[in-house]
PDB file of C-alpha atoms in Angstrom:
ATOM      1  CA  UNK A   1      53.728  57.050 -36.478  1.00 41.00           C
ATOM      2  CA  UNK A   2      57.173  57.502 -38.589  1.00 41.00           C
ATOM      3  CA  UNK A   3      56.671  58.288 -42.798  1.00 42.00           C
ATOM      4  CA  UNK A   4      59.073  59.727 -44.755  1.00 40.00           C
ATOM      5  CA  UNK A   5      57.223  62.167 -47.110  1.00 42.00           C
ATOM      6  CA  UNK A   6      58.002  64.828 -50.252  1.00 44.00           C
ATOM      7  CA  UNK A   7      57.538  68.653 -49.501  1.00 46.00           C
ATOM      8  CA  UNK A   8      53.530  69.073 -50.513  1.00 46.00           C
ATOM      9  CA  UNK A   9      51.988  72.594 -50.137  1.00 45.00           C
ATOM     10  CA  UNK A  10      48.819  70.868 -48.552  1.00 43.00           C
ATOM     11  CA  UNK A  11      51.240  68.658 -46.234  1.00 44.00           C
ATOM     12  CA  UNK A  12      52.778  72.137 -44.991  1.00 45.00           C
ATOM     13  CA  UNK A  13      49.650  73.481 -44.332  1.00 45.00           C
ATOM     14  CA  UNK A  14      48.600  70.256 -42.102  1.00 45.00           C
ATOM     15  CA  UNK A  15      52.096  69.846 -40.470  1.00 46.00           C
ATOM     16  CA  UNK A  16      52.676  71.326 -36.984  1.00 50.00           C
ATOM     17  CA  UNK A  17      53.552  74.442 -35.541  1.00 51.00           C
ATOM     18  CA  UNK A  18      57.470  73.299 -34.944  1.00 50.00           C
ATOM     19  CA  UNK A  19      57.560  72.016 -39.126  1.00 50.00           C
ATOM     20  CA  UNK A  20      56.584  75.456 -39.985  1.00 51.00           C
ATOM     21  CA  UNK A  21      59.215  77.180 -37.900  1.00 51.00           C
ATOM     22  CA  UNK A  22      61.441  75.633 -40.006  1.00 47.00           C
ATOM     23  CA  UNK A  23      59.648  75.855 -43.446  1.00 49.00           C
ATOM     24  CA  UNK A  24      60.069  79.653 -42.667  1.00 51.00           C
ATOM     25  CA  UNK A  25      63.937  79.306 -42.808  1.00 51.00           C
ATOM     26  CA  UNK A  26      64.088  77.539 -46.281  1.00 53.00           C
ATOM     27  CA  UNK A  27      64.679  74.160 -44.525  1.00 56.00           C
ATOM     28  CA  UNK A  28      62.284  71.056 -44.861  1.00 56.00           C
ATOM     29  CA  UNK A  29      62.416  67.683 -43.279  1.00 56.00           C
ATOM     30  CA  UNK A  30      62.697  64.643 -44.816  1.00 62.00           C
ATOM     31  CA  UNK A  31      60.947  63.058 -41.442  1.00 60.00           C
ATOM     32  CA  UNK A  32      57.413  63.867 -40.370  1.00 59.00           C
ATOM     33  CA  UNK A  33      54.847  63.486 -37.837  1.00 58.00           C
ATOM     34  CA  UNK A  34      51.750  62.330 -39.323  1.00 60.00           C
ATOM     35  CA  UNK A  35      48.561  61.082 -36.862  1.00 57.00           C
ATOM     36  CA  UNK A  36      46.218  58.388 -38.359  1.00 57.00           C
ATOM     37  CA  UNK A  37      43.484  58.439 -36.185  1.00 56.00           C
ATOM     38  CA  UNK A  38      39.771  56.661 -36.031  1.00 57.00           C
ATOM     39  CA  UNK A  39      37.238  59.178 -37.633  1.00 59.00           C
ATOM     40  CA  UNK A  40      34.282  60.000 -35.790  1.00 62.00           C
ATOM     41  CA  UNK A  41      31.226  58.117 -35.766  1.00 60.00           C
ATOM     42  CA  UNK A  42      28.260  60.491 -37.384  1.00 65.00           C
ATOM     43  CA  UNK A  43      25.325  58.376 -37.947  1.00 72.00           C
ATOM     44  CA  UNK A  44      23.706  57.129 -34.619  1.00 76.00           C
ATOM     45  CA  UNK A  45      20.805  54.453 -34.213  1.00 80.00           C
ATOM     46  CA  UNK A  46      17.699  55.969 -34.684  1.00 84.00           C
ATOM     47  CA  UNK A  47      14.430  53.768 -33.300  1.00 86.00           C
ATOM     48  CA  UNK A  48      12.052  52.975 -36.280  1.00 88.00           C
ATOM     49  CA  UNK A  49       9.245  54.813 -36.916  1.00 91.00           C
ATOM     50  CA  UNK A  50       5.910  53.426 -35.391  1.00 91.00           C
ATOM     51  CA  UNK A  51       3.991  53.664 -38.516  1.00 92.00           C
ATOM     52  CA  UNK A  52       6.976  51.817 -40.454  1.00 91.00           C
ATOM     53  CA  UNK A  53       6.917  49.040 -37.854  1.00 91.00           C
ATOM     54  CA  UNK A  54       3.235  48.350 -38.151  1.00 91.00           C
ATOM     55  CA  UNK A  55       3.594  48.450 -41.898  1.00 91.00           C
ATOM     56  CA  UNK A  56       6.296  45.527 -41.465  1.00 91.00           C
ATOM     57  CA  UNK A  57       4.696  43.625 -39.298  1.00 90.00           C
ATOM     58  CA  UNK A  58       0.820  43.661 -40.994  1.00 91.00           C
ATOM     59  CA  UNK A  59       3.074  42.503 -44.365  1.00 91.00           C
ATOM     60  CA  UNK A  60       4.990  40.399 -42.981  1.00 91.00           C
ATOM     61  CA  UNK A  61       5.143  36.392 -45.328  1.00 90.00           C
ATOM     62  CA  UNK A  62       3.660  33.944 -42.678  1.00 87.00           C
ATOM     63  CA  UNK A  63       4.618  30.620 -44.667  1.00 83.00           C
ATOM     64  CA  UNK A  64       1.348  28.167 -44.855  1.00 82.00           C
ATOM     65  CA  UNK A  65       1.504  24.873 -42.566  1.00 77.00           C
ATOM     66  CA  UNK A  66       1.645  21.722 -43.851  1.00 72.00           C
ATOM     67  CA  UNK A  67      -1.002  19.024 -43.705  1.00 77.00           C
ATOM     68  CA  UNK A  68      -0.038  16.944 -40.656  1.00 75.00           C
ATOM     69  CA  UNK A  69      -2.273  13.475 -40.592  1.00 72.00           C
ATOM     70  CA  UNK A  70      -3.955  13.381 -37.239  1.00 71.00           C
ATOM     71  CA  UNK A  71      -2.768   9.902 -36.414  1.00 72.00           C
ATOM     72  CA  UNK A  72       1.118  11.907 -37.045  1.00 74.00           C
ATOM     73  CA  UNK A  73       0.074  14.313 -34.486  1.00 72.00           C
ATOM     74  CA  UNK A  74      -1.357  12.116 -31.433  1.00 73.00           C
ATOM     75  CA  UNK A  75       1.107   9.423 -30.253  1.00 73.00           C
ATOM     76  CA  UNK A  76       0.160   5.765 -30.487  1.00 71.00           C
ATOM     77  CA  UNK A  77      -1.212   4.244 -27.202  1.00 75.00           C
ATOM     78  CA  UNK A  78       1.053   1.324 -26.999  1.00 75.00           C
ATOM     79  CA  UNK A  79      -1.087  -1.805 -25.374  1.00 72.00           C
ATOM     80  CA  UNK A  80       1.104  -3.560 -22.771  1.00 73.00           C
ATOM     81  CA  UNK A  81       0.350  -7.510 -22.705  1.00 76.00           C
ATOM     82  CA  UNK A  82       0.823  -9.100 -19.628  1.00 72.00           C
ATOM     83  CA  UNK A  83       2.866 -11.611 -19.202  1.00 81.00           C
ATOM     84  CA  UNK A  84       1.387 -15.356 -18.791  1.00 84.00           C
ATOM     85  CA  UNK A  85       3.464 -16.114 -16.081  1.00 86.00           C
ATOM     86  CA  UNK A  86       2.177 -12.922 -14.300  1.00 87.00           C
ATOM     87  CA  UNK A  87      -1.198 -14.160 -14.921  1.00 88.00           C
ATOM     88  CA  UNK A  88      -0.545 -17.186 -13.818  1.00 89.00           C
ATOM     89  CA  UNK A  89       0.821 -15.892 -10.595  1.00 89.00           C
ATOM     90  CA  UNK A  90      -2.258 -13.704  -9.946  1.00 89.00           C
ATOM     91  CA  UNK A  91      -4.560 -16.543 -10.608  1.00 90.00           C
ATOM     92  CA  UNK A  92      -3.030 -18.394  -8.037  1.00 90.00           C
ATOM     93  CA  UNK A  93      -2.977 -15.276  -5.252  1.00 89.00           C
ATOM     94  CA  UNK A  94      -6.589 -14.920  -5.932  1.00 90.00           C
ATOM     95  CA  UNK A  95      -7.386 -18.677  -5.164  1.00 91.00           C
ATOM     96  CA  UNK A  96      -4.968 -19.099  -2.396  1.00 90.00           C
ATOM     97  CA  UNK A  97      -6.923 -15.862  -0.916  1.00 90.00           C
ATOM     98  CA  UNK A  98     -10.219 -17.036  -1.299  1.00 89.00           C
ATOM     99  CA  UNK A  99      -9.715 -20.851  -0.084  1.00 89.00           C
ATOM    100  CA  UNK A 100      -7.974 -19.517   3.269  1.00 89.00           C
ATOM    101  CA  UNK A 101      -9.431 -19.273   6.328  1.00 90.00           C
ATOM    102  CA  UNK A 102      -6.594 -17.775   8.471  1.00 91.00           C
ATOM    103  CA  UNK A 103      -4.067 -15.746   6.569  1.00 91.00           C
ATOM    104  CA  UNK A 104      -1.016 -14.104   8.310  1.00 91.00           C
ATOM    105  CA  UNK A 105       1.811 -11.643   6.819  1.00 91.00           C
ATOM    106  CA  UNK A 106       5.206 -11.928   7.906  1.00 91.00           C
ATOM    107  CA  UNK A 107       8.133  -9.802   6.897  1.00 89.00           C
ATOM    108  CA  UNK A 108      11.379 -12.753   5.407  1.00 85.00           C
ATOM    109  CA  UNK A 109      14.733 -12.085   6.170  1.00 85.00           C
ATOM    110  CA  UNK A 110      17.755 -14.394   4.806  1.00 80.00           C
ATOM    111  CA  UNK A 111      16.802 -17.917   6.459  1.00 81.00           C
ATOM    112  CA  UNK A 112      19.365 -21.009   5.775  1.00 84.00           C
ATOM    113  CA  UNK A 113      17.743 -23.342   2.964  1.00 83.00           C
ATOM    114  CA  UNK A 114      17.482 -26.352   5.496  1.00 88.00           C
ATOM    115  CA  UNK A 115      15.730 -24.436   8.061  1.00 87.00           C
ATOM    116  CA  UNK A 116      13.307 -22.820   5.726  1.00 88.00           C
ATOM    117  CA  UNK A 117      12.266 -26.249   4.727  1.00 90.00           C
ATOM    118  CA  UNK A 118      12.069 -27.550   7.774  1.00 91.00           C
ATOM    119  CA  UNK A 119       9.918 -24.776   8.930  1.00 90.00           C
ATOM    120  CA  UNK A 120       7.661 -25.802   6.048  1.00 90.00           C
ATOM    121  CA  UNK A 121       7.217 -29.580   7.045  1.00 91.00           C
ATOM    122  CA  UNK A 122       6.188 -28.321  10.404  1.00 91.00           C
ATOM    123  CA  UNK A 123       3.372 -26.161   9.505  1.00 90.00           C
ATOM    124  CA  UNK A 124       2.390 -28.290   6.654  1.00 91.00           C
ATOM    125  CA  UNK A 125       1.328 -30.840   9.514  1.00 90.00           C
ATOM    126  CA  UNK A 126      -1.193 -28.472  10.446  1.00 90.00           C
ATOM    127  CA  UNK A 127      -2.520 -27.898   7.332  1.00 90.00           C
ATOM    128  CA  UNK A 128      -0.904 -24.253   6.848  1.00 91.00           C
ATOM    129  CA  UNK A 129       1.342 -23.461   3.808  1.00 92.00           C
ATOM    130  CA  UNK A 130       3.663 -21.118   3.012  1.00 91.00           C
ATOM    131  CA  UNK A 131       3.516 -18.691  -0.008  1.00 90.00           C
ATOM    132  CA  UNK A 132       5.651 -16.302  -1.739  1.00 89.00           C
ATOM    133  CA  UNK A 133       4.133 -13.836  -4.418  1.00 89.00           C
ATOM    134  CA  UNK A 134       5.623 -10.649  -5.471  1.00 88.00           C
ATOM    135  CA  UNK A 135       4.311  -7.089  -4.452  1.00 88.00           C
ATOM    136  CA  UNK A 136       4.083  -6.568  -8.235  1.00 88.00           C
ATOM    137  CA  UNK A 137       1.124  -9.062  -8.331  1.00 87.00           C
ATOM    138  CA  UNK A 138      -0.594  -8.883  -4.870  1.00 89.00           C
ATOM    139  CA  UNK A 139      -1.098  -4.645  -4.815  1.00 89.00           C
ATOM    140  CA  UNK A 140      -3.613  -5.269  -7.658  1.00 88.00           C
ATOM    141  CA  UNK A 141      -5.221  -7.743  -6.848  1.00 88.00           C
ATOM    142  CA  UNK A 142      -5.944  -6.479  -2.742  1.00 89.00           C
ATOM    143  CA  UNK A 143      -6.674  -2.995  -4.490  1.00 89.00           C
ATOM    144  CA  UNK A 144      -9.739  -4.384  -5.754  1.00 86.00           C
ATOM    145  CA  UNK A 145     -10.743  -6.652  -2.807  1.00 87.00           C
ATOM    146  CA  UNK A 146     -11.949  -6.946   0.484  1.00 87.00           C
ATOM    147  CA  UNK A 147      -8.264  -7.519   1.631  1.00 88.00           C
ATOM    148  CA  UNK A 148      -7.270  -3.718   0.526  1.00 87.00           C
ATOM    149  CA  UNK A 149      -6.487  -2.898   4.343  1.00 88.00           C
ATOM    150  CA  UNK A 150      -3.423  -5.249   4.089  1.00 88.00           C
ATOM    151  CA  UNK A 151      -1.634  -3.261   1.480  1.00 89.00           C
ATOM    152  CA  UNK A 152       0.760  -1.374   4.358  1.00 88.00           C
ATOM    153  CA  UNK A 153       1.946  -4.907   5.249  1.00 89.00           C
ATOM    154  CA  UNK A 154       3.327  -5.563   2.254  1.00 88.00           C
ATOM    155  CA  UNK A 155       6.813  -3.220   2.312  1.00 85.00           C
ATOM    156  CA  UNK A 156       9.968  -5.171   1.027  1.00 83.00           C
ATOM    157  CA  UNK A 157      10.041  -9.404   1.034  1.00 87.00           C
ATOM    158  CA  UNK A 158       7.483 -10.802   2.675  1.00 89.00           C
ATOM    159  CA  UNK A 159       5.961 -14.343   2.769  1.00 90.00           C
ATOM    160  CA  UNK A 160       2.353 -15.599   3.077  1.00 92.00           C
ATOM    161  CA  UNK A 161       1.265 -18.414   6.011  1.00 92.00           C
ATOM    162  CA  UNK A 162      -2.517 -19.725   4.819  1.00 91.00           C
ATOM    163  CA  UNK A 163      -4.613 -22.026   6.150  1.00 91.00           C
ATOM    164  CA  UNK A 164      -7.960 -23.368   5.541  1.00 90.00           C
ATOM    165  CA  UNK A 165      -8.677 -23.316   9.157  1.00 88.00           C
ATOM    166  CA  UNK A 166      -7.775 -21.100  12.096  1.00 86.00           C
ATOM    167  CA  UNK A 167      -4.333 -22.512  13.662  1.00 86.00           C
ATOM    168  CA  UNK A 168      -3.088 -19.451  15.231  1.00 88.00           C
ATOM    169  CA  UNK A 169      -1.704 -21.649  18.168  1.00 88.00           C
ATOM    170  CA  UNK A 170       0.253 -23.994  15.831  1.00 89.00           C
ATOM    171  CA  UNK A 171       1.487 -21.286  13.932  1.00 90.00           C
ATOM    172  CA  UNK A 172       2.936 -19.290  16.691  1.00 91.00           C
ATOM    173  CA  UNK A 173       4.501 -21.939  18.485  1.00 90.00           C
ATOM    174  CA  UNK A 174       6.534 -22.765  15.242  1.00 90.00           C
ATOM    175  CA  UNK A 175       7.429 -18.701  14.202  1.00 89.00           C
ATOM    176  CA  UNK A 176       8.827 -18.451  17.918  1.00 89.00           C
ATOM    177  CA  UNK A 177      11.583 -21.005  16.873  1.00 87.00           C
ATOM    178  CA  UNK A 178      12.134 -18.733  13.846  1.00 86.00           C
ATOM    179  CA  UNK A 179      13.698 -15.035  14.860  1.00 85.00           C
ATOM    180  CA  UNK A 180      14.150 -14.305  11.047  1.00 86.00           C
ATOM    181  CA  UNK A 181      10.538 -14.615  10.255  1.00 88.00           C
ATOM    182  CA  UNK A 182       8.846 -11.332  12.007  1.00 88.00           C
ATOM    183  CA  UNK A 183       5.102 -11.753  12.148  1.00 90.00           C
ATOM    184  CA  UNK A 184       3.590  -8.291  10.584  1.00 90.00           C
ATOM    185  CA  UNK A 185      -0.605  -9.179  10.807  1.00 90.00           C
ATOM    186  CA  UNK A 186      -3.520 -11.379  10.213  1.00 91.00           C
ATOM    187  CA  UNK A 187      -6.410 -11.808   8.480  1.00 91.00           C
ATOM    188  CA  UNK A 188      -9.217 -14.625   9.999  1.00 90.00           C
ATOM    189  CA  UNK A 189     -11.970 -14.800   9.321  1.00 87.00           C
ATOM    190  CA  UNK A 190     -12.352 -11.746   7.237  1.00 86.00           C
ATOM    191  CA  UNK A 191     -11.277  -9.641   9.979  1.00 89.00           C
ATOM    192  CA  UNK A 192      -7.527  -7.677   9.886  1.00 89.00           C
ATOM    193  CA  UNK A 193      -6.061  -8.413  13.496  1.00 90.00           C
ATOM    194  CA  UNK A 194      -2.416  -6.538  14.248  1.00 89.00           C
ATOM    195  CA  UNK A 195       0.346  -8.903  15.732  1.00 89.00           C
ATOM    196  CA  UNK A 196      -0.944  -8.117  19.522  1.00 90.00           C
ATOM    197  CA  UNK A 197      -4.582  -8.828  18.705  1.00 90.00           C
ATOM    198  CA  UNK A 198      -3.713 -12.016  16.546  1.00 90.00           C
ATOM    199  CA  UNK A 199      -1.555 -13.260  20.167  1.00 90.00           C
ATOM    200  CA  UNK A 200      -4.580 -12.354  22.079  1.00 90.00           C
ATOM    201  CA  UNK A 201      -6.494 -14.615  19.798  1.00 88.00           C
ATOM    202  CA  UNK A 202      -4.080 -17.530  19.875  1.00 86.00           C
ATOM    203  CA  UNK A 203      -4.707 -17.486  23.700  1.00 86.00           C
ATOM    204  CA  UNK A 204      -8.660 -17.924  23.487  1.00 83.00           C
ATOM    205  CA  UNK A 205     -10.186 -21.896  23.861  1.00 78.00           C
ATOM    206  CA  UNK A 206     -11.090 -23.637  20.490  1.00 73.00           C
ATOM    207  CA  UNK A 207     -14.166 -23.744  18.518  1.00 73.00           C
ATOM    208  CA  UNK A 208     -14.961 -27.523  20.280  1.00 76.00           C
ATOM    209  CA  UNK A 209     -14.114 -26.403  23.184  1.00 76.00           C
ATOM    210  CA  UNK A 210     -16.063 -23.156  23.674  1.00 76.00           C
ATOM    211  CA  UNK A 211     -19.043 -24.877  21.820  1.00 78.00           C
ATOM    212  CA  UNK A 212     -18.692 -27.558  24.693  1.00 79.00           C
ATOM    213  CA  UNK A 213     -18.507 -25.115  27.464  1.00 78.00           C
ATOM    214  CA  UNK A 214     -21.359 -23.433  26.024  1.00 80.00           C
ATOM    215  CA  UNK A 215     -23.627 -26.732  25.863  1.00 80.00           C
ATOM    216  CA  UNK A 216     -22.845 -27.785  29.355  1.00 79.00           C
ATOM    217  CA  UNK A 217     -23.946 -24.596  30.578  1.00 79.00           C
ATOM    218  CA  UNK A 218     -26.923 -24.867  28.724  1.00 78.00           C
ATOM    219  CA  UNK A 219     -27.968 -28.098  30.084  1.00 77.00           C
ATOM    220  CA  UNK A 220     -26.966 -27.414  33.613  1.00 74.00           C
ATOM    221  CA  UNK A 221     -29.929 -24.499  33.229  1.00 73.00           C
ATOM    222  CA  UNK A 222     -32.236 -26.704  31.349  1.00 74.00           C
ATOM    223  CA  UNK A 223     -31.855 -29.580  34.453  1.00 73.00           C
ATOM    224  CA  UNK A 224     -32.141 -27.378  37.229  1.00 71.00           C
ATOM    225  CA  UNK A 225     -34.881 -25.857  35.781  1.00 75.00           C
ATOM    226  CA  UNK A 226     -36.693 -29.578  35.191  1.00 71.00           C
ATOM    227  CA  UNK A 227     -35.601 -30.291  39.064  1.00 74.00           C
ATOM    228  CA  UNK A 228     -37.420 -27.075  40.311  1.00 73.00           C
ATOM    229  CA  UNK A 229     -40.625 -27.416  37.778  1.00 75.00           C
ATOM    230  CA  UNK A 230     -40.780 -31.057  38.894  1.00 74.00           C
ATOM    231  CA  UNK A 231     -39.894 -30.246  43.126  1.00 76.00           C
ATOM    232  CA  UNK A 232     -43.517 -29.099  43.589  1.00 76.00           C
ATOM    233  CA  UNK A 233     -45.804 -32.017  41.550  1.00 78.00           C
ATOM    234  CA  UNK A 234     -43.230 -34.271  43.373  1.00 78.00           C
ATOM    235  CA  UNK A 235     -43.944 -32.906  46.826  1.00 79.00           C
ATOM    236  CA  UNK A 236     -47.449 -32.777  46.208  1.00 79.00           C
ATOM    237  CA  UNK A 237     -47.702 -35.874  44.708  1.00 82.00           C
ATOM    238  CA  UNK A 238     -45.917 -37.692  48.318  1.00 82.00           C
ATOM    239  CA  UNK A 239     -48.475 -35.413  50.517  1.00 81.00           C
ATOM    240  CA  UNK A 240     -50.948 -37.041  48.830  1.00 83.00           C
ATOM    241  CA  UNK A 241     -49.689 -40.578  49.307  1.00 84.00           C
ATOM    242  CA  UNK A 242     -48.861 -39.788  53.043  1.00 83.00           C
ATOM    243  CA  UNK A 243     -52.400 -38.628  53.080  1.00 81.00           C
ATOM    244  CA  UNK A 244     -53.917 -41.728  51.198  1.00 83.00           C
ATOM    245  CA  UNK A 245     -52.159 -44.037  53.510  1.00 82.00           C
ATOM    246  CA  UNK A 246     -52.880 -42.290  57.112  1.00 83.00           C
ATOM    247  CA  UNK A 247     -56.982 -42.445  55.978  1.00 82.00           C
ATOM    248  CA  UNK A 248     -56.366 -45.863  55.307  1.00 83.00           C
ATOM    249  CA  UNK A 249     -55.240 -46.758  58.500  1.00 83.00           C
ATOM    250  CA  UNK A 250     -58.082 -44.674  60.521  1.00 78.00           C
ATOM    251  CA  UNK A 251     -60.211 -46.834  58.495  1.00 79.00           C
ATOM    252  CA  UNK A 252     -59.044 -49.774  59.118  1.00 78.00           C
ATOM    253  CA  UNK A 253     -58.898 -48.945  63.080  1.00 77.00           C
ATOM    254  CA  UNK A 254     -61.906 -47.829  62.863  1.00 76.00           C
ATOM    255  CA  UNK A 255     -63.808 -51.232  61.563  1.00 72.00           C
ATOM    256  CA  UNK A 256     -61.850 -53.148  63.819  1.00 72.00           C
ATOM    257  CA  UNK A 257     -62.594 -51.242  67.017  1.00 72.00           C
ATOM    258  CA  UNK A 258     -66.783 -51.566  65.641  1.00 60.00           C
ATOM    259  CA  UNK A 259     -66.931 -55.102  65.511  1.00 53.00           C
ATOM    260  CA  UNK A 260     -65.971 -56.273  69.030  1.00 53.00           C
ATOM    261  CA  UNK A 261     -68.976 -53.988  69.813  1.00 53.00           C
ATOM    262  CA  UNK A 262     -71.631 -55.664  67.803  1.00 50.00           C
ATOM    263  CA  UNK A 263     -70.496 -58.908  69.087  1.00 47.00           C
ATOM    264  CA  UNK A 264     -71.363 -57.865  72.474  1.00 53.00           C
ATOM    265  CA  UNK A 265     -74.611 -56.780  71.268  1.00 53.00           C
ATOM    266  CA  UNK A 266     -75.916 -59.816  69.887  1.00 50.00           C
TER     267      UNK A 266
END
């Protein structure tokens, strides 16, 4: 750094070796060379002392806490009412549930309006109906009934065919004219069948007609076992009467051969 400065007796004993050369002659400069430099740093960090830090920390000020009400502290348990169309709704699974006989879970894909009704009048001649209910209501209420192994069926849309009887014939002869409508399971009389085992079941006689089968095959054992109980008293009963008869005859020969024989006598 540049400063112009006045001859000082303490500046010419801090200026360089070249300034004195010249002090020597009876010559000073009117320009300088002065350094400015950073002093050195002389006080390090020192750690604390041990005892000191204890000291600080046992008297430390640990402000008191305030007073916080209990009910401040614990949240409020916020009571969610249901919704009286949602109870509604449920009310209505849990009776359409319980008054079917023959329930069957399909998965619904986007079917035009007029065929969806139409599919409707169809199995409404059979006496099955078609429901729709919401995941949101049916995965409580088959939780906590006997229907509980259904609850994988029920993945995305899916509608609800219920009948008070057991027309799994009807009701797959219709769904075949329906490729939108995917039949997922059943449920008939309280027992889960998968779509193979519900076909199987389709192809099995009727109640009437199994019950009629069942009756004739009874009585076809019940007559042939009259016919061979009554085959011997029968038989027995014509020896007897063959028997009967040919005595009769001998008898009758008999007198009639004795009285030409007394005739001669007398």
């Amino acid at each position: 750094m540049l400063s112009f400065c006045c001859p000082h007796p303490l500046k010419m004993a801090a200026a360089t070796p070249w300034c004195k050369r010249f002090c020597k002659t009876g010559w000073l400069p009117t320009l300088q060379l002065i350094r400015h430099g950073s002093k050195s740093v002389t006080r390090h960090w020192k750690p604390m002392n041990i005892m000191r830090q204890k000291l600080l920390a046992v008297t430390e000020y640990i402000p008191p806490k305030p007073l916080i009400p209990e009910k401040c502290i614990k949240p409020r348990e916020r009571v969610v009412e249901e919704n009286g169309y949602v109870k509604l709704l449920r009310r209505h699974a849990k009776q359409a549930f319980l008054e079917s006989k023959m329930i069957a879970v399909c998965q619904y894909n986007s079917v035009p309006g007029n065929d969806m009704v139409l599919m409707k009048h169809r199995l409404r001649k059979y006496n099955i109906h078609v429901k729709f209910f919401p995941n949101e209501i049916l995965k409580p209420f088959l939780l906590e009934s006997k229907y509980k192994n259904l609850l994988p069926l029920f993945v995305g849309r899916n509608i609800l065919l219920m009948s008070p009887e057991a027309r799994a014939q009807e009701m797959l002869r219709i769904l075949r004219s329906m490729p939108q409508i995917n039949l997922l399971g059943a449920c008939v009389d309280n027992v889960i069948l998968s779509k193979q085992g519900f076909t199987n079941y389709a192809k099995l006689p009727s109640m009437v007609a199994a019950q009629g089968g069942v009756v004739g095959a009874l009585s076809l054992m019940t007559s042939q076992t009259s016919t061979l109980l009554q085959r011997g008293p029968v038989h027995l009963t014509s020896l007897l009467e063959q028997y009967v008869k040919q005595q009769s005859c001998e008898a009758v020969e008999a007198k009639n051969t004795g009285m030409p024989d007394k005739l001669e006598a007398l």
